[in-house]
GROMACS .gro file of C-alpha atoms in nm:
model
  310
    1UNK     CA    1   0.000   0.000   0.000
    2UNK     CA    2   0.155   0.333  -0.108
    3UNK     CA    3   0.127   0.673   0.074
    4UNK     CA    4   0.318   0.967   0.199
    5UNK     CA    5   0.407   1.105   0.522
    6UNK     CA    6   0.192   1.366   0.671
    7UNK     CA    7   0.325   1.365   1.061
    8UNK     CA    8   0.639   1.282   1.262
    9UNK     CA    9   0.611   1.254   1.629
   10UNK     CA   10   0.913   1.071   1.683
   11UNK     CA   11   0.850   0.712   1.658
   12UNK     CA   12   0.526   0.714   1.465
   13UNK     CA   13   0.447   0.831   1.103
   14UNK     CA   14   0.164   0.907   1.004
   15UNK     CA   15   0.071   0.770   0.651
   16UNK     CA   16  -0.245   0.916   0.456
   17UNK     CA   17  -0.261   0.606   0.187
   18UNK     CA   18  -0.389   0.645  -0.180
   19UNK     CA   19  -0.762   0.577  -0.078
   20UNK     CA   20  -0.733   0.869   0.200
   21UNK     CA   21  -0.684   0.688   0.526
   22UNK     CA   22  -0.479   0.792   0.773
   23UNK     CA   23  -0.259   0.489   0.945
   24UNK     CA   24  -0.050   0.506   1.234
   25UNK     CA   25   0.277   0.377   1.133
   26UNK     CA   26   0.659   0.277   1.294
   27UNK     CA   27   0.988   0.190   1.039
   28UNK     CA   28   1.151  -0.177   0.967
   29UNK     CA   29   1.454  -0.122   1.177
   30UNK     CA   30   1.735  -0.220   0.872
   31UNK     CA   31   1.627   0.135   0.768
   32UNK     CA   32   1.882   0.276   1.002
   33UNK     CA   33   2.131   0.001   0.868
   34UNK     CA   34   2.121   0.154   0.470
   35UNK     CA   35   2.362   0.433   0.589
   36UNK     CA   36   2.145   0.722   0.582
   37UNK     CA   37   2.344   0.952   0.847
   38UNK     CA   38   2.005   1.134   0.949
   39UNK     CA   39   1.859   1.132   1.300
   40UNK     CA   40   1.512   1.125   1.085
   41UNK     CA   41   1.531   0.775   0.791
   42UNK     CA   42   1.146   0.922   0.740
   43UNK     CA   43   1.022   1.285   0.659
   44UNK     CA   44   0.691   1.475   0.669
   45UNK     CA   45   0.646   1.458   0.274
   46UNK     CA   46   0.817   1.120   0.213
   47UNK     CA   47   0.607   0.873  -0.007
   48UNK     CA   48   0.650   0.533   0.107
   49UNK     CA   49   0.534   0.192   0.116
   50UNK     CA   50   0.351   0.042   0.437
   51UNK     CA   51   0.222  -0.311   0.512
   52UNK     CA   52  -0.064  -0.362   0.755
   53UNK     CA   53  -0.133  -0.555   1.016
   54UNK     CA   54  -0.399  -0.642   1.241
   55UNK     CA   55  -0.349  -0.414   1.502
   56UNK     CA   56  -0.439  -0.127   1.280
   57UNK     CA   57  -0.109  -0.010   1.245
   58UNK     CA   58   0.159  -0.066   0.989
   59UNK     CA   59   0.511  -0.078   0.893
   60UNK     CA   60   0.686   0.125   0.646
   61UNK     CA   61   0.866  -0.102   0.450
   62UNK     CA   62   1.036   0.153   0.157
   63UNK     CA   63   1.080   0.501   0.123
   64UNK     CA   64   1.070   0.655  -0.263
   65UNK     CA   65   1.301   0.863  -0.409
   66UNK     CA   66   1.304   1.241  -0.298
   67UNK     CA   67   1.264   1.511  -0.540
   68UNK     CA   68   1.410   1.767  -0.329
   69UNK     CA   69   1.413   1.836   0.058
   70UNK     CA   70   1.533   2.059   0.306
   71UNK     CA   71   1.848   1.935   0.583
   72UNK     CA   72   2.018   2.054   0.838
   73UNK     CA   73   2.245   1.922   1.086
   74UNK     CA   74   2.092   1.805   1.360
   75UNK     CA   75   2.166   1.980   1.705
   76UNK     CA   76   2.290   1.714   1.908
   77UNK     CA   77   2.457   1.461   1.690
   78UNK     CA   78   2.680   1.682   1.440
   79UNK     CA   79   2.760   1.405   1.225
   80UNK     CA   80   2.410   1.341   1.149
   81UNK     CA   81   2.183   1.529   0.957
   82UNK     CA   82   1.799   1.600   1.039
   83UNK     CA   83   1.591   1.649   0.721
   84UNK     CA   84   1.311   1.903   0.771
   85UNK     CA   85   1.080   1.782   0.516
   86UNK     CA   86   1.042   1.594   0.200
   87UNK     CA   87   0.922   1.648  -0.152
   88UNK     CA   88   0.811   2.014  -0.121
   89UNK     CA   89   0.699   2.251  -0.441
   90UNK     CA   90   0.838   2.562  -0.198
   91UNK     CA   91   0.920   2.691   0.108
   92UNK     CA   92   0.809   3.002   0.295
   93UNK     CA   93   1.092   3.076   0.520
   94UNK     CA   94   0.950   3.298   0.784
   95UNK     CA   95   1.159   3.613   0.886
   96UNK     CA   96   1.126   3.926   1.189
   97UNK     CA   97   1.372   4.167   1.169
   98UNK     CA   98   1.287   4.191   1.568
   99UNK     CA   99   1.092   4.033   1.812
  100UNK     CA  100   1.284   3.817   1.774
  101UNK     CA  101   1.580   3.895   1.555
  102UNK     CA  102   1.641   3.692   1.253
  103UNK     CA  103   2.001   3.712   1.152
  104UNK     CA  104   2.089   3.753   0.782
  105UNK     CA  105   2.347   3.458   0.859
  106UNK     CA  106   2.098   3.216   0.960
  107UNK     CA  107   1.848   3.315   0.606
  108UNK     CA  108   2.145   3.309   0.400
  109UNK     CA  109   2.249   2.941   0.560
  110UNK     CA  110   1.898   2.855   0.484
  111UNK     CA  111   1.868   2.940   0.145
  112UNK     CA  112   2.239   2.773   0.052
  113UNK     CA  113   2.046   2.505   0.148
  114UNK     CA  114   1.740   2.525  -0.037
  115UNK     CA  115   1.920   2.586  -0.360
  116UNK     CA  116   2.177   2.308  -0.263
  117UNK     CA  117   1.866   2.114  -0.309
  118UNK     CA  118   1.645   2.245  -0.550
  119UNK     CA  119   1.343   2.386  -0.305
  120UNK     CA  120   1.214   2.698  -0.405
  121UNK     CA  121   1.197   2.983  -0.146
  122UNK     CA  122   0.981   3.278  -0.056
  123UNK     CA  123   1.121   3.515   0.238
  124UNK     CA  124   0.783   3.640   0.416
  125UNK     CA  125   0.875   3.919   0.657
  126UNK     CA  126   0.615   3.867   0.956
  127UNK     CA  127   0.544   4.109   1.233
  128UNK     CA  128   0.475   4.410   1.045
  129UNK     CA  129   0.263   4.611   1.239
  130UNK     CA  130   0.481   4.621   1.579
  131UNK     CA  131   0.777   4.746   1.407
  132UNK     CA  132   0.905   5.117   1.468
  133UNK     CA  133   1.012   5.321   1.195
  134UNK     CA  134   1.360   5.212   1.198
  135UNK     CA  135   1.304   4.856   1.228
  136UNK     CA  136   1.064   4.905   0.911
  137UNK     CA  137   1.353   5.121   0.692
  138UNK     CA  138   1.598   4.806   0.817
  139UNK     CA  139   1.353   4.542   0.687
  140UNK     CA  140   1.303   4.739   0.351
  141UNK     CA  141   1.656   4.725   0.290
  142UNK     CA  142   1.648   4.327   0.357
  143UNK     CA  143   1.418   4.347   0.084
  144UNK     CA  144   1.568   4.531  -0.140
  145UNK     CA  145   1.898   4.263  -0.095
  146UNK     CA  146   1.697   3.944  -0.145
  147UNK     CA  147   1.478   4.057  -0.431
  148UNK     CA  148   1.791   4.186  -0.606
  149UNK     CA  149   1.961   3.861  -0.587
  150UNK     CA  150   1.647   3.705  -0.754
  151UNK     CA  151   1.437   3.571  -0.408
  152UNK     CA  152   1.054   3.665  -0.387
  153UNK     CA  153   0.997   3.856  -0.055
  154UNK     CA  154   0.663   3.901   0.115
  155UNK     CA  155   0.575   4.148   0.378
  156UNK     CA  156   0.248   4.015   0.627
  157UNK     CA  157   0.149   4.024   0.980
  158UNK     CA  158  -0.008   3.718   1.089
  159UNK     CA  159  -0.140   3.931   1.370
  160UNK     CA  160  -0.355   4.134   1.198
  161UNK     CA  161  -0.370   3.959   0.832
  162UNK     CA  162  -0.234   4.195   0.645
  163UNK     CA  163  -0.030   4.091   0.332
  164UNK     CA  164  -0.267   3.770   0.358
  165UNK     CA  165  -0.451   3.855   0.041
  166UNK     CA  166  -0.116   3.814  -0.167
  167UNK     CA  167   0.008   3.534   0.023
  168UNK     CA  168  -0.303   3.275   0.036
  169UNK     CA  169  -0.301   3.287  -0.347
  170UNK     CA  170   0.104   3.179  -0.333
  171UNK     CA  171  -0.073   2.862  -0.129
  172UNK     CA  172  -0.256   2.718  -0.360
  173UNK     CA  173  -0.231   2.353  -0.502
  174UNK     CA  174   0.128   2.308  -0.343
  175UNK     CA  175   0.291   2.203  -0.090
  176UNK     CA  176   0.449   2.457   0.132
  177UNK     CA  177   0.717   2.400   0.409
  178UNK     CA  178   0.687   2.688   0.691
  179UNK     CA  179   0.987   2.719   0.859
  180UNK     CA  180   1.230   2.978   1.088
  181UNK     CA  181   1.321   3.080   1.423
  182UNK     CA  182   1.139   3.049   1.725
  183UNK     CA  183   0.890   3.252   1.784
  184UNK     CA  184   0.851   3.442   1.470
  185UNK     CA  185   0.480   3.367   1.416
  186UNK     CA  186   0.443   3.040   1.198
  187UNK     CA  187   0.156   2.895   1.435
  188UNK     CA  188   0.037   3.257   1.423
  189UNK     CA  189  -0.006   3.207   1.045
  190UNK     CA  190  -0.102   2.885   1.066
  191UNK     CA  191  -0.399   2.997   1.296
  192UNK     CA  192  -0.475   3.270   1.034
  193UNK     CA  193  -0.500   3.042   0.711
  194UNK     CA  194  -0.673   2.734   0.914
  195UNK     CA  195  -0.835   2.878   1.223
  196UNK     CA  196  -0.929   2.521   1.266
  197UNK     CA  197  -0.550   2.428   1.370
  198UNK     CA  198  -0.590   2.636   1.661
  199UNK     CA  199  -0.217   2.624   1.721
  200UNK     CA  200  -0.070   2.675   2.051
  201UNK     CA  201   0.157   2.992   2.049
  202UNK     CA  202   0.366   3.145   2.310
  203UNK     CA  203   0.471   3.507   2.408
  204UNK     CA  204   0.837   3.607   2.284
  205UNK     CA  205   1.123   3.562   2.596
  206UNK     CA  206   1.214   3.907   2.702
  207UNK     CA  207   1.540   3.837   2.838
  208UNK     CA  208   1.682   3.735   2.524
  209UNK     CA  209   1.474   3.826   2.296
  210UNK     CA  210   1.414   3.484   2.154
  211UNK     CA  211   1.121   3.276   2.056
  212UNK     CA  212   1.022   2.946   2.268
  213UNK     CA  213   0.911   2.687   2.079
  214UNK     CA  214   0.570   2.561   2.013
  215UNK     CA  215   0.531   2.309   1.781
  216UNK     CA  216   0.731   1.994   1.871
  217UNK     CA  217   0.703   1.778   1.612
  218UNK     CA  218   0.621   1.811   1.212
  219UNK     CA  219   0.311   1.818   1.073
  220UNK     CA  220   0.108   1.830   0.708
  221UNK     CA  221  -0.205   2.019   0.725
  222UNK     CA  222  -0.476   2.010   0.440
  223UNK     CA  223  -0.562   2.310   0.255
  224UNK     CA  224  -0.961   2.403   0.204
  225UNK     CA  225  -0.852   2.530  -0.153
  226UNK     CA  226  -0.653   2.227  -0.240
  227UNK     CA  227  -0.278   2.185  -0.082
  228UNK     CA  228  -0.075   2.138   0.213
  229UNK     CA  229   0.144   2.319   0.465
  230UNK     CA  230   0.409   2.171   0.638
  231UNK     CA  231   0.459   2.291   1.015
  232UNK     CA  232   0.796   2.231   1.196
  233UNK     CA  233   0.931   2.306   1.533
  234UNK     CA  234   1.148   2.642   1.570
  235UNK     CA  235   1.509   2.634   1.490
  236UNK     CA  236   1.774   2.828   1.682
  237UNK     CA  237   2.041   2.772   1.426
  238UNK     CA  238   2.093   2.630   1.129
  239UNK     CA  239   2.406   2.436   1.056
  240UNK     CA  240   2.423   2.333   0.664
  241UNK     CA  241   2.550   1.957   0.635
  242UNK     CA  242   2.786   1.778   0.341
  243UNK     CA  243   2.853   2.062   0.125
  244UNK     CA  244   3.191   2.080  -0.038
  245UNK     CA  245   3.336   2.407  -0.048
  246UNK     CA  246   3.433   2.371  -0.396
  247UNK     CA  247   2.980   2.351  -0.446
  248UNK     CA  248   2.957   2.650  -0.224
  249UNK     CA  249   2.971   2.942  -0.442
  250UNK     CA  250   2.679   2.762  -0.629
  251UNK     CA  251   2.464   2.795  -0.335
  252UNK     CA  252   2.508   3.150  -0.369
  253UNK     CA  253   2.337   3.327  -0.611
  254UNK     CA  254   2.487   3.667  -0.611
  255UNK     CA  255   2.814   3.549  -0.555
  256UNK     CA  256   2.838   3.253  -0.844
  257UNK     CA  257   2.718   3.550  -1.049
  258UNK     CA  258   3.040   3.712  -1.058
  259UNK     CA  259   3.279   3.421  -0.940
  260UNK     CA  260   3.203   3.352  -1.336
  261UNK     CA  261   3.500   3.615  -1.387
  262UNK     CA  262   3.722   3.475  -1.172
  263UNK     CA  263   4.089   3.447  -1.324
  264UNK     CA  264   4.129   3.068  -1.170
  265UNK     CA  265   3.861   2.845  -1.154
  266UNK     CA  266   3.950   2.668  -0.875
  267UNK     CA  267   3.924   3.020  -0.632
  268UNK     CA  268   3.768   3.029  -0.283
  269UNK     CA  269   3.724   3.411  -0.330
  270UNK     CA  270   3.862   3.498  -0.019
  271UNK     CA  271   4.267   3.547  -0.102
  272UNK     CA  272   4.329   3.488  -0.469
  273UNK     CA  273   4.457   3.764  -0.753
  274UNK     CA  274   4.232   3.839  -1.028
  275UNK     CA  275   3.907   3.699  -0.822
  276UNK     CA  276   3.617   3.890  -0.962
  277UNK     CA  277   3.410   3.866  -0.642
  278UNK     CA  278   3.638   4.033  -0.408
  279UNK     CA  279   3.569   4.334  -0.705
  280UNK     CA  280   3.243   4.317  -0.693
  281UNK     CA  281   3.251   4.297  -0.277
  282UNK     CA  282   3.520   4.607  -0.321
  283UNK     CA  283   3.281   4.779  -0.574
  284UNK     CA  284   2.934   4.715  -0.375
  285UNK     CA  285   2.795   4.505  -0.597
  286UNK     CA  286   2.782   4.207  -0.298
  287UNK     CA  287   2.645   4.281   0.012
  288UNK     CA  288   2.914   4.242   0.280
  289UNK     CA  289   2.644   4.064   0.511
  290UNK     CA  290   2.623   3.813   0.229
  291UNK     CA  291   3.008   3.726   0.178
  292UNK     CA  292   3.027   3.717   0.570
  293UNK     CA  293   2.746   3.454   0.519
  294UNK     CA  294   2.979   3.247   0.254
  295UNK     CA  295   3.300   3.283   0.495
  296UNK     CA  296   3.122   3.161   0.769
  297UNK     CA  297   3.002   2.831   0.567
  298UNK     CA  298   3.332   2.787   0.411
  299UNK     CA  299   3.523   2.801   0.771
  300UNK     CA  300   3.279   2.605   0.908
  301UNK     CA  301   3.513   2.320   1.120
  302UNK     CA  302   3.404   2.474   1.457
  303UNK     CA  303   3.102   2.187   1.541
  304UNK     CA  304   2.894   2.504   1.740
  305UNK     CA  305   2.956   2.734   1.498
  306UNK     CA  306   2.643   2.705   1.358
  307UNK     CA  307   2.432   2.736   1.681
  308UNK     CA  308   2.300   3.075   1.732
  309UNK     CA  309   2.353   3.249   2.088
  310UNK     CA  310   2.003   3.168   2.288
   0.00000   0.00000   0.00000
């Protein structure tokens, strides 16, 4: 029987099968044996294969072939990877430029990622109407960046709904991961395009100015209109797994754009003569926050590196 993952507490998947049943279901244990290094063999968005038994339950005997997904490493085994979810036509990574802060280091790491493995991304910029006139001149120029280097950018607040009339069309007959920090408003959102979810959410942590998570496990909801969104816990940081450094510039869309002048091929852009990206950082044409984002990927030995101060 053939089906694909719409929940992952853990130990159980949750398989919606071809005929529209829902089945509560666990892995064959060799599935940890195949050497997948992930924390996570199954994803929310996997299609797989599950055999029944007379409990009610099943077992998920094979997982298909992803078309693309979204991984990072996981927190507390550094070797390992966790993958986010599976099989997704885009992702909406959610973004506050306060309340809490969402670093241009962690949304650059993030989209590396996504074009690393072909997932299309959307930045939406939540929290709108709390921000002062400063914060809203400091989001405008994230804007401006992102959009430049070719990524579509959304401005919303869940809060009130506004921005919700151009994003609930972007919704439609796809699936859409939701992901970001803590506490930027995805259950907010969620609550605002299914007020049937009725998603938990939690006041931002003063001290620190973080978000405390609310969702602890991954989820697929159903669309009215036709489509799903894909709800994940918060993430702190986000520490990019098994990219070679050589691949790195690729990741980076503004930056591959000009490495194409670079006088050897082979160049890491941070030391060599003739390297047309150090020009184009001299000459304003990169953003320094985004080169800092590249350096920080391409050093990246230190294991916590990637973790972001709580």
């Amino acid at each position: 029987m053939k089906g694909f993952v719409i929940k992952n507490t853990g130990s159980w998947y949750s398989v919606k099968t071809d005929d529209g049943k829902v089945i509560e279901s666990k892995i064959k244990g060799n599935f940890r044996l195949k050497g997948i290094r992930s924390t996570n063999p199954v994803a929310v968005g996997d299609l797989v294969d599950i055999v029944t038994n007379q409990e009610g339950t099943a077992l998920i005997t094979k997982i298909e072939d992803r078309r693309n997904y979204i991984i990072r490493k996981s927190q507390n085994l550094s070797k390992q990877s966790h993958i986010i979810a599976a099989n997704v036509d885009q992702t909406f990574l959610i973004v506050t430029v306060n309340y809490p802060e969402t670093s241009t280091t962690f949304i650059d790491r993030f989209l590396a990622s996504a074009e690393a493995y072909s997932v299309p991304m959307i930045l939406v910029f939540n929290k709108l109407d709390i921000l002062s006139e400063e914060e809203q001149h400091y989001q405008q120029m994230m804007i401006k960046l992102y959009s430049t280097i070719g990524y579509e950018c959304v401005e919303i607040s869940a809060a009130n709904g506004h921005g919700m009339d151009v994003l609930r069309p972007m919704l439609k007959d796809k699936i859409t991961l939701l992901s970001g920090n803590s506490g930027v408003g995805k259950s907010t959102l969620i609550n605002r395009i299914l007020p049937e979810a009725n998603l938990r959410t939690s006041e931002i942590s003063d001290a620190h100015n973080t978000g405390m998570h609310t969702t602890t496990f991954s989820e697929m909801l159903e669309l009215p209109e036709s489509g799903y969104i894909i709800d994940t816990p918060g993430i702190k940081g986000f520490g990019t797994f098994d990219m070679a450094p050589e691949e790195l510039t690729s990741y980076f869309r503004d930056i591959f754009q000009y490495s194409k002048g670079c006088k050897f091929n082979n160049c890491t852009h941070t030391h060599e003569p003739g390297c047309a990206v150090l020009k184009a950082l001299e000459d304003h044409y990169i953003a320094a926050s985004r080169y800092q984002s590249y350096l920080s990927m391409l050093n990246d030995q230190d294991e916590n590196k990637y973790r972001e101060a709580f």
